[in-house]
Amino acid sequence: MPKNKVQEVIFTVLMVFVMVYAMICYNIAVETGGMTNLVFLHAFRELLIMGPIAFLLDFFLVGGLAKKAAFRIVNPEKDNPFHLVLAISAVSVLLMCPLMSLAATLLFKHAGVQIVAVWFETTAKNFPMALLWQLFFAGPLVRFVFRHLMALVQPREKAAVTEKA
């Protein structure tokens, strides 16, 4: 898990890319009636819009709220640390899914006067996928990549500190 703001930015960028790209692919596949190779390509266009929105929401709003809520649910001193990771992940999806579904509804759904109904429908369709994707794929993958990325950076940082001393 991130230990400083720079690491937090890196972790958030990785998570946003993996989560948002997958959810865009999912939504395009649902809208077009199935998954095709073109879905992967079309998703990159929406990622350019939805990625920054997700980053801003997660980094400045949802991330902190998710951690606060998770610490109310799980006691890291008594419970398994993995339970804290699961709680943060679940609360993040609980908060991000409706927010990102609202953004998608406003930007891509052309809902007109049915905006609330379309937003609720979009959230209901997205939530199960977002939760499962986060818990079983995106979360473990991003934590694995982040851990290994930080392991590559750490020896360089220690070497730089040793050289200065």
mmCIF file of C-alpha atoms in Angstrom:
data_model
loop_
_atom_site.group_PDB
_atom_site.id
_atom_site.type_symbol
_atom_site.label_atom_id
_atom_site.label_comp_id
_atom_site.label_asym_id
_atom_site.label_seq_id
_atom_site.Cartn_x
_atom_site.Cartn_y
_atom_site.Cartn_z
ATOM 1 C CA MET A 1 0.000 0.000 0.000
ATOM 2 C CA PRO A 2 1.190 3.575 -0.634
ATOM 3 C CA LYS A 3 3.337 5.155 2.066
ATOM 4 C CA ASN A 4 3.488 8.761 0.776
ATOM 5 C CA LYS A 5 1.708 11.125 -1.635
ATOM 6 C CA VAL A 6 3.872 10.209 -4.651
ATOM 7 C CA GLN A 7 3.162 6.518 -4.103
ATOM 8 C CA GLU A 8 -0.514 7.342 -3.600
ATOM 9 C CA VAL A 9 -0.616 9.105 -6.984
ATOM 10 C CA ILE A 10 1.095 6.132 -8.683
ATOM 11 C CA PHE A 11 -1.238 3.631 -7.007
ATOM 12 C CA THR A 12 -4.319 5.696 -7.909
ATOM 13 C CA VAL A 13 -3.255 6.055 -11.555
ATOM 14 C CA LEU A 14 -2.731 2.282 -11.823
ATOM 15 C CA MET A 15 -6.058 1.505 -10.146
ATOM 16 C CA VAL A 16 -7.959 4.062 -12.200
ATOM 17 C CA PHE A 17 -6.560 2.676 -15.433
ATOM 18 C CA VAL A 18 -7.395 -0.948 -14.592
ATOM 19 C CA MET A 19 -10.833 -0.241 -13.120
ATOM 20 C CA VAL A 20 -12.058 2.438 -15.505
ATOM 21 C CA TYR A 21 -10.818 0.743 -18.656
ATOM 22 C CA ALA A 22 -12.489 -2.540 -17.676
ATOM 23 C CA MET A 23 -15.741 -0.821 -16.729
ATOM 24 C CA ILE A 24 -15.795 1.122 -20.000
ATOM 25 C CA CYS A 25 -15.272 -2.128 -21.912
ATOM 26 C CA TYR A 26 -18.097 -3.686 -19.910
ATOM 27 C CA ASN A 27 -20.470 -0.790 -20.594
ATOM 28 C CA ILE A 28 -19.686 -0.697 -24.300
ATOM 29 C CA ALA A 29 -20.237 -4.467 -24.524
ATOM 30 C CA VAL A 30 -23.576 -4.139 -22.702
ATOM 31 C CA GLU A 31 -24.655 -1.277 -24.995
ATOM 32 C CA THR A 32 -23.592 -3.021 -28.226
ATOM 33 C CA GLY A 33 -24.894 -6.448 -27.294
ATOM 34 C CA GLY A 34 -21.616 -8.266 -26.738
ATOM 35 C CA MET A 35 -17.869 -8.208 -26.496
ATOM 36 C CA THR A 36 -15.807 -7.755 -29.649
ATOM 37 C CA ASN A 37 -12.213 -6.807 -30.325
ATOM 38 C CA LEU A 38 -13.380 -3.314 -31.304
ATOM 39 C CA VAL A 39 -14.681 -2.757 -27.765
ATOM 40 C CA PHE A 40 -11.099 -2.688 -26.478
ATOM 41 C CA LEU A 41 -10.177 -0.013 -29.010
ATOM 42 C CA HIS A 42 -13.280 2.128 -28.491
ATOM 43 C CA ALA A 43 -12.772 2.004 -24.719
ATOM 44 C CA PHE A 44 -9.508 3.942 -24.986
ATOM 45 C CA ARG A 45 -11.391 6.970 -26.345
ATOM 46 C CA GLU A 46 -13.723 7.061 -23.365
ATOM 47 C CA LEU A 47 -10.799 6.385 -21.015
ATOM 48 C CA LEU A 48 -9.325 9.757 -22.008
ATOM 49 C CA ILE A 49 -12.436 11.401 -20.535
ATOM 50 C CA MET A 50 -13.412 9.051 -17.709
ATOM 51 C CA GLY A 51 -9.873 8.364 -16.450
ATOM 52 C CA PRO A 52 -9.158 11.923 -15.260
ATOM 53 C CA ILE A 53 -12.636 12.155 -13.721
ATOM 54 C CA ALA A 54 -12.056 8.924 -11.803
ATOM 55 C CA PHE A 55 -8.586 10.016 -10.698
ATOM 56 C CA LEU A 56 -9.853 13.338 -9.346
ATOM 57 C CA LEU A 57 -12.797 11.735 -7.557
ATOM 58 C CA ASP A 58 -10.713 8.940 -6.051
ATOM 59 C CA PHE A 59 -7.641 10.949 -5.100
ATOM 60 C CA PHE A 60 -9.388 13.984 -3.648
ATOM 61 C CA LEU A 61 -12.678 12.601 -2.317
ATOM 62 C CA VAL A 62 -13.403 8.888 -2.330
ATOM 63 C CA GLY A 63 -9.998 7.520 -1.306
ATOM 64 C CA GLY A 64 -9.992 9.344 2.017
ATOM 65 C CA LEU A 65 -13.641 8.592 2.724
ATOM 66 C CA ALA A 66 -13.137 4.913 1.904
ATOM 67 C CA LYS A 67 -10.188 4.661 4.287
ATOM 68 C CA LYS A 68 -12.082 6.421 7.091
ATOM 69 C CA ALA A 69 -15.090 4.144 6.626
ATOM 70 C CA ALA A 70 -12.909 1.035 6.425
ATOM 71 C CA PHE A 71 -11.177 1.912 9.704
ATOM 72 C CA ARG A 72 -14.615 2.154 11.326
ATOM 73 C CA ILE A 73 -15.454 -1.342 10.047
ATOM 74 C CA VAL A 74 -12.121 -3.087 10.602
ATOM 75 C CA ASN A 75 -9.706 -2.772 13.519
ATOM 76 C CA PRO A 76 -6.230 -3.198 11.971
ATOM 77 C CA GLU A 77 -4.716 -4.010 15.372
ATOM 78 C CA LYS A 78 -7.082 -6.944 16.004
ATOM 79 C CA ASP A 79 -8.249 -8.044 12.552
ATOM 80 C CA ASN A 80 -6.359 -9.581 9.671
ATOM 81 C CA PRO A 81 -4.800 -6.739 7.595
ATOM 82 C CA PHE A 82 -6.363 -8.260 4.492
ATOM 83 C CA HIS A 83 -9.788 -7.429 5.929
ATOM 84 C CA LEU A 84 -8.809 -3.756 5.866
ATOM 85 C CA VAL A 85 -7.845 -4.054 2.182
ATOM 86 C CA LEU A 86 -11.197 -5.698 1.429
ATOM 87 C CA ALA A 87 -13.094 -3.028 3.365
ATOM 88 C CA ILE A 88 -11.310 -0.170 1.563
ATOM 89 C CA SER A 89 -11.948 -1.853 -1.789
ATOM 90 C CA ALA A 90 -15.638 -2.463 -1.083
ATOM 91 C CA VAL A 91 -16.281 1.054 0.223
ATOM 92 C CA SER A 92 -14.390 2.532 -2.744
ATOM 93 C CA VAL A 93 -16.685 0.697 -5.150
ATOM 94 C CA LEU A 94 -19.728 1.660 -3.095
ATOM 95 C CA LEU A 95 -18.807 5.337 -3.491
ATOM 96 C CA MET A 96 -17.148 5.397 -6.930
ATOM 97 C CA CYS A 97 -19.721 3.331 -8.810
ATOM 98 C CA PRO A 98 -22.624 5.784 -8.443
ATOM 99 C CA LEU A 99 -20.335 8.769 -9.083
ATOM 100 C CA MET A 100 -18.768 7.301 -12.219
ATOM 101 C CA SER A 101 -22.156 6.040 -13.397
ATOM 102 C CA LEU A 102 -23.464 9.589 -13.043
ATOM 103 C CA ALA A 103 -20.539 10.923 -15.076
ATOM 104 C CA ALA A 104 -21.138 8.280 -17.766
ATOM 105 C CA THR A 105 -24.863 9.053 -17.775
ATOM 106 C CA LEU A 106 -24.219 12.773 -18.226
ATOM 107 C CA LEU A 107 -21.484 12.374 -20.838
ATOM 108 C CA PHE A 108 -22.489 9.343 -22.901
ATOM 109 C CA LYS A 109 -26.055 8.180 -22.273
ATOM 110 C CA HIS A 110 -28.063 11.083 -23.754
ATOM 111 C CA ALA A 111 -30.652 10.524 -21.012
ATOM 112 C CA GLY A 112 -32.571 13.773 -21.447
ATOM 113 C CA VAL A 113 -35.369 14.114 -18.902
ATOM 114 C CA GLN A 114 -34.827 10.498 -17.793
ATOM 115 C CA ILE A 115 -31.440 11.324 -16.271
ATOM 116 C CA VAL A 116 -32.204 10.025 -12.762
ATOM 117 C CA ALA A 117 -33.734 6.792 -14.052
ATOM 118 C CA VAL A 118 -30.852 6.191 -16.476
ATOM 119 C CA TRP A 119 -28.308 6.975 -13.743
ATOM 120 C CA PHE A 120 -29.937 4.477 -11.344
ATOM 121 C CA GLU A 121 -30.109 1.839 -14.080
ATOM 122 C CA THR A 122 -26.474 2.426 -15.027
ATOM 123 C CA THR A 123 -25.386 2.196 -11.392
ATOM 124 C CA ALA A 124 -27.382 -1.016 -10.872
ATOM 125 C CA LYS A 125 -25.805 -2.607 -13.967
ATOM 126 C CA ASN A 126 -22.303 -1.455 -13.063
ATOM 127 C CA PHE A 127 -22.191 -2.206 -9.348
ATOM 128 C CA PRO A 128 -21.954 -6.033 -9.423
ATOM 129 C CA MET A 129 -19.308 -5.921 -12.153
ATOM 130 C CA ALA A 130 -17.327 -3.150 -10.439
ATOM 131 C CA LEU A 131 -17.339 -4.931 -7.074
ATOM 132 C CA LEU A 132 -16.323 -8.305 -8.478
ATOM 133 C CA TRP A 133 -13.713 -6.790 -10.805
ATOM 134 C CA GLN A 134 -12.230 -4.782 -7.932
ATOM 135 C CA LEU A 135 -12.123 -7.621 -5.413
ATOM 136 C CA PHE A 136 -10.964 -10.437 -7.673
ATOM 137 C CA PHE A 137 -8.961 -8.823 -10.483
ATOM 138 C CA ALA A 138 -8.124 -5.123 -10.357
ATOM 139 C CA GLY A 139 -7.287 -4.918 -6.663
ATOM 140 C CA PRO A 140 -4.948 -7.932 -6.555
ATOM 141 C CA LEU A 141 -3.374 -7.053 -9.919
ATOM 142 C CA VAL A 142 -2.710 -3.409 -9.048
ATOM 143 C CA ARG A 143 -1.359 -4.273 -5.576
ATOM 144 C CA PHE A 144 0.961 -6.866 -7.180
ATOM 145 C CA VAL A 145 2.217 -4.424 -9.838
ATOM 146 C CA PHE A 146 2.540 -1.587 -7.320
ATOM 147 C CA ARG A 147 4.468 -3.751 -4.839
ATOM 148 C CA HIS A 148 6.924 -4.845 -7.540
ATOM 149 C CA LEU A 149 7.233 -1.336 -8.940
ATOM 150 C CA MET A 150 8.075 0.017 -5.491
ATOM 151 C CA ALA A 151 10.599 -2.788 -4.967
ATOM 152 C CA LEU A 152 12.397 -1.607 -8.120
ATOM 153 C CA VAL A 153 12.406 2.011 -6.919
ATOM 154 C CA GLN A 154 13.377 1.365 -3.282
ATOM 155 C CA PRO A 155 16.960 0.153 -3.938
ATOM 156 C CA ARG A 156 17.605 3.270 -6.033
ATOM 157 C CA GLU A 157 16.288 5.546 -3.282
ATOM 158 C CA LYS A 158 18.442 3.802 -0.656
ATOM 159 C CA ALA A 159 21.506 4.041 -2.896
ATOM 160 C CA ALA A 160 20.922 7.772 -3.425
ATOM 161 C CA VAL A 161 20.635 8.338 0.343
ATOM 162 C CA THR A 162 23.823 6.313 0.975
ATOM 163 C CA GLU A 163 25.768 8.314 -1.651
ATOM 164 C CA LYS A 164 24.747 11.644 -0.073
ATOM 165 C CA ALA A 165 25.855 10.543 3.395
#
